[in-house]
């Protein structure tokens, strides 16, 4: 059991998969592989911060019920939520502790928007991953709505596009002012968190009782790749939202779909 747990944490579905997802997400969304030594962690505190972020992502992925999981955990979604939420917060530390008002303001903006988006992602994911029982039209509709709610809340959860940094910061976003290599390392860590949340959304939308493991894995990885390509295509085509508008948009669209998804799954469980 110990060996199986180490395999899950280090190789699949943990560390090795986390790095692969991060590289794939960067390639699909920016058309570029990680550069400037972003895969070579620096020895300063930002490098250790990025390493801790990657470790938390690995732990979060290893806690989720992936197909062919070597050591599945009961109620693993709880550990996944704790690890991935902590991983999403750690990269804000340099900007929040910089003392520069514009960086602190930008980091607070992204943190406010991101926490709401992730709250909706995890609310529907937990309900889906912890549900049991037979399949029916109600439960299938619930899974579809969970998938839609997750996709609508995902841009806010990962601070993408209209939910991203203030335009005044330039392309570096909240890593502005950092040397090139630490900034690239921290950005790659954030990309890995975003890629992991993509897989959470697709995993949550699957009716697991209906599909074989190979089909589940194909849908999770393939669906995540298609979503990343869609985000790349939409980048720059939508206006940047203010914090109130971003929160309102996320609540109206993703929040209402999440409520409907919970109602559908509840009807399916009681039927």
Coordinates of C-alpha atoms in Angstrom, one line a residue, residues 78-252:
X78 CA -11.4 16.7 0.4
X79 CA -7.6 16.4 0.2
X80 CA -7.7 17.5 -3.4
X81 CA -9.6 20.6 -2.5
X82 CA -7.2 21.5 0.3
X83 CA -4.1 20.9 -1.8
X84 CA -5.2 22.6 -5.0
X85 CA -6.7 25.6 -3.1
X86 CA -3.4 26.1 -1.3
X87 CA -1.6 25.7 -4.5
X88 CA -3.7 28.4 -6.1
X89 CA -2.9 30.9 -3.3
X90 CA 0.8 30.4 -2.9
X91 CA 1.8 32.2 -6.1
X92 CA 0.2 35.4 -4.9
X93 CA 2.6 35.7 -2.0
X94 CA 5.4 37.6 -3.9
X95 CA 3.0 40.2 -5.2
X96 CA 1.2 40.6 -1.9
X97 CA 4.4 41.0 0.0
X98 CA 6.1 43.3 -2.5
X99 CA 4.9 46.5 -0.9
X100 CA 4.2 47.9 -4.4
X101 CA 0.6 49.3 -4.3
X102 CA -0.2 48.4 -7.9
X103 CA 1.0 44.8 -7.5
X104 CA -0.8 44.3 -4.2
X105 CA -4.0 45.8 -5.7
X106 CA -3.7 43.5 -8.8
X107 CA -3.0 40.4 -6.6
X108 CA -6.1 41.2 -4.4
X109 CA -8.2 41.6 -7.6
X110 CA -7.1 38.2 -8.9
X111 CA -7.5 36.5 -5.5
X112 CA -11.0 37.8 -5.1
X113 CA -12.1 36.6 -8.5
X114 CA -10.3 33.3 -8.3
X115 CA -11.6 32.3 -5.0
X116 CA -15.2 32.7 -6.2
X117 CA -14.6 30.7 -9.4
X118 CA -12.9 27.9 -7.5
X119 CA -15.6 27.8 -4.9
X120 CA -18.2 27.1 -7.7
X121 CA -15.8 24.5 -9.3
X122 CA -15.4 22.7 -6.1
X123 CA -19.0 22.9 -5.0
X124 CA -20.1 21.0 -8.1
X125 CA -17.1 18.7 -8.2
X126 CA -17.6 17.5 -4.6
X127 CA -21.3 16.8 -5.2
X128 CA -20.5 14.9 -8.4
X129 CA -17.5 12.9 -7.0
X130 CA -19.4 12.0 -3.8
X131 CA -22.7 11.0 -5.4
X132 CA -23.6 7.4 -5.8
X133 CA -26.5 5.4 -7.2
X134 CA -27.9 4.4 -10.5
X135 CA -28.0 6.5 -13.6
X136 CA -31.2 8.1 -14.9
X137 CA -32.2 11.0 -17.0
X138 CA -32.1 13.3 -14.0
X139 CA -28.5 12.3 -13.0
X140 CA -27.2 12.5 -16.6
X141 CA -28.7 16.0 -16.9
X142 CA -27.1 16.9 -13.5
X143 CA -23.7 15.8 -14.8
X144 CA -24.1 17.9 -17.9
X145 CA -25.0 20.9 -15.8
X146 CA -22.0 20.3 -13.5
X147 CA -19.7 20.2 -16.5
X148 CA -21.3 23.5 -17.8
X149 CA -21.1 25.2 -14.4
X150 CA -17.5 24.1 -14.1
X151 CA -16.6 25.5 -17.5
X152 CA -18.3 28.8 -16.9
X153 CA -16.6 29.3 -13.6
X154 CA -13.2 28.1 -14.8
X155 CA -12.0 31.4 -16.4
X156 CA -12.5 33.1 -13.1
X157 CA -11.0 30.3 -11.1
X158 CA -7.7 30.4 -13.1
X159 CA -7.7 34.2 -13.7
X160 CA -7.9 33.9 -17.4
X161 CA -8.7 36.6 -20.0
X162 CA -11.4 39.0 -18.7
X163 CA -10.8 37.8 -15.2
X164 CA -7.0 38.3 -15.4
X165 CA -4.6 41.0 -14.2
X166 CA -5.1 44.6 -14.7
X167 CA -4.0 45.8 -18.2
X168 CA -1.6 48.4 -16.6
X169 CA 0.7 45.6 -15.4
X170 CA 1.6 44.4 -18.9
X171 CA 2.2 40.8 -20.0
X172 CA 4.0 39.8 -16.8
X173 CA 1.0 40.3 -14.7
X174 CA 1.6 39.9 -10.9
X175 CA 5.1 38.7 -11.6
X176 CA 6.1 42.2 -12.7
X177 CA 9.4 43.3 -11.2
X178 CA 10.7 39.8 -10.6
X179 CA 13.9 38.6 -12.5
X180 CA 13.1 36.6 -15.6
X181 CA 13.8 33.1 -14.3
X182 CA 11.9 33.3 -11.0
X183 CA 9.0 35.0 -12.8
X184 CA 8.9 32.2 -15.4
X185 CA 9.1 29.6 -12.6
X186 CA 6.2 31.1 -10.8
X187 CA 4.2 31.4 -14.0
X188 CA 4.7 27.8 -14.8
X189 CA 3.6 26.8 -11.3
X190 CA 0.4 28.8 -11.9
X191 CA -0.1 27.2 -15.3
X192 CA 0.1 23.8 -13.5
X193 CA -2.6 24.8 -11.1
X194 CA -4.8 25.9 -14.0
X195 CA -4.2 22.7 -15.8
X196 CA -5.1 20.6 -12.7
X197 CA -8.4 22.6 -12.3
X198 CA -9.2 21.9 -15.9
X199 CA -9.0 18.2 -15.2
X200 CA -11.2 18.6 -12.1
X201 CA -13.9 20.2 -14.2
X202 CA -13.9 17.4 -16.7
X203 CA -13.7 14.7 -14.1
X204 CA -16.6 16.1 -12.2
X205 CA -18.8 16.1 -15.3
X206 CA -18.3 12.4 -16.0
X207 CA -21.0 9.9 -15.2
X208 CA -18.5 7.5 -13.8
X209 CA -20.8 4.4 -13.7
X210 CA -21.4 4.6 -17.4
X211 CA -17.8 4.7 -18.8
X212 CA -14.8 2.3 -18.8
X213 CA -11.6 3.6 -17.3
X214 CA -9.9 4.1 -20.7
X215 CA -12.8 6.2 -21.9
X216 CA -12.7 8.3 -18.7
X217 CA -9.0 9.1 -19.1
X218 CA -9.5 9.9 -22.7
X219 CA -12.3 12.3 -22.0
X220 CA -10.5 14.0 -19.1
X221 CA -7.3 14.6 -20.9
X222 CA -8.8 15.3 -24.4
X223 CA -11.5 17.5 -22.9
X224 CA -9.0 19.5 -21.0
X225 CA -6.9 20.0 -24.1
X226 CA -9.9 21.2 -26.1
X227 CA -10.8 23.6 -23.4
X228 CA -7.2 25.0 -23.3
X229 CA -7.3 25.5 -27.1
X230 CA -10.7 27.3 -26.7
X231 CA -9.2 29.6 -24.1
X232 CA -6.3 30.3 -26.4
X233 CA -8.6 31.2 -29.2
X234 CA -10.8 33.5 -27.1
X235 CA -7.8 35.2 -25.5
X236 CA -8.0 39.0 -26.2
X237 CA -11.4 38.7 -27.8
X238 CA -13.3 39.6 -24.6
X239 CA -13.1 42.8 -22.6
X240 CA -11.4 43.0 -19.2
X241 CA -14.0 43.0 -16.4
X242 CA -13.9 45.0 -13.2
X243 CA -14.0 43.1 -10.0
X244 CA -17.8 43.7 -9.4
X245 CA -18.6 42.8 -13.0
X246 CA -16.4 39.7 -12.8
X247 CA -18.0 38.5 -9.6
X248 CA -21.5 39.2 -10.8
X249 CA -20.9 37.5 -14.2
X250 CA -19.5 34.4 -12.4
X251 CA -22.4 34.2 -10.0
X252 CA -25.1 34.7 -12.5

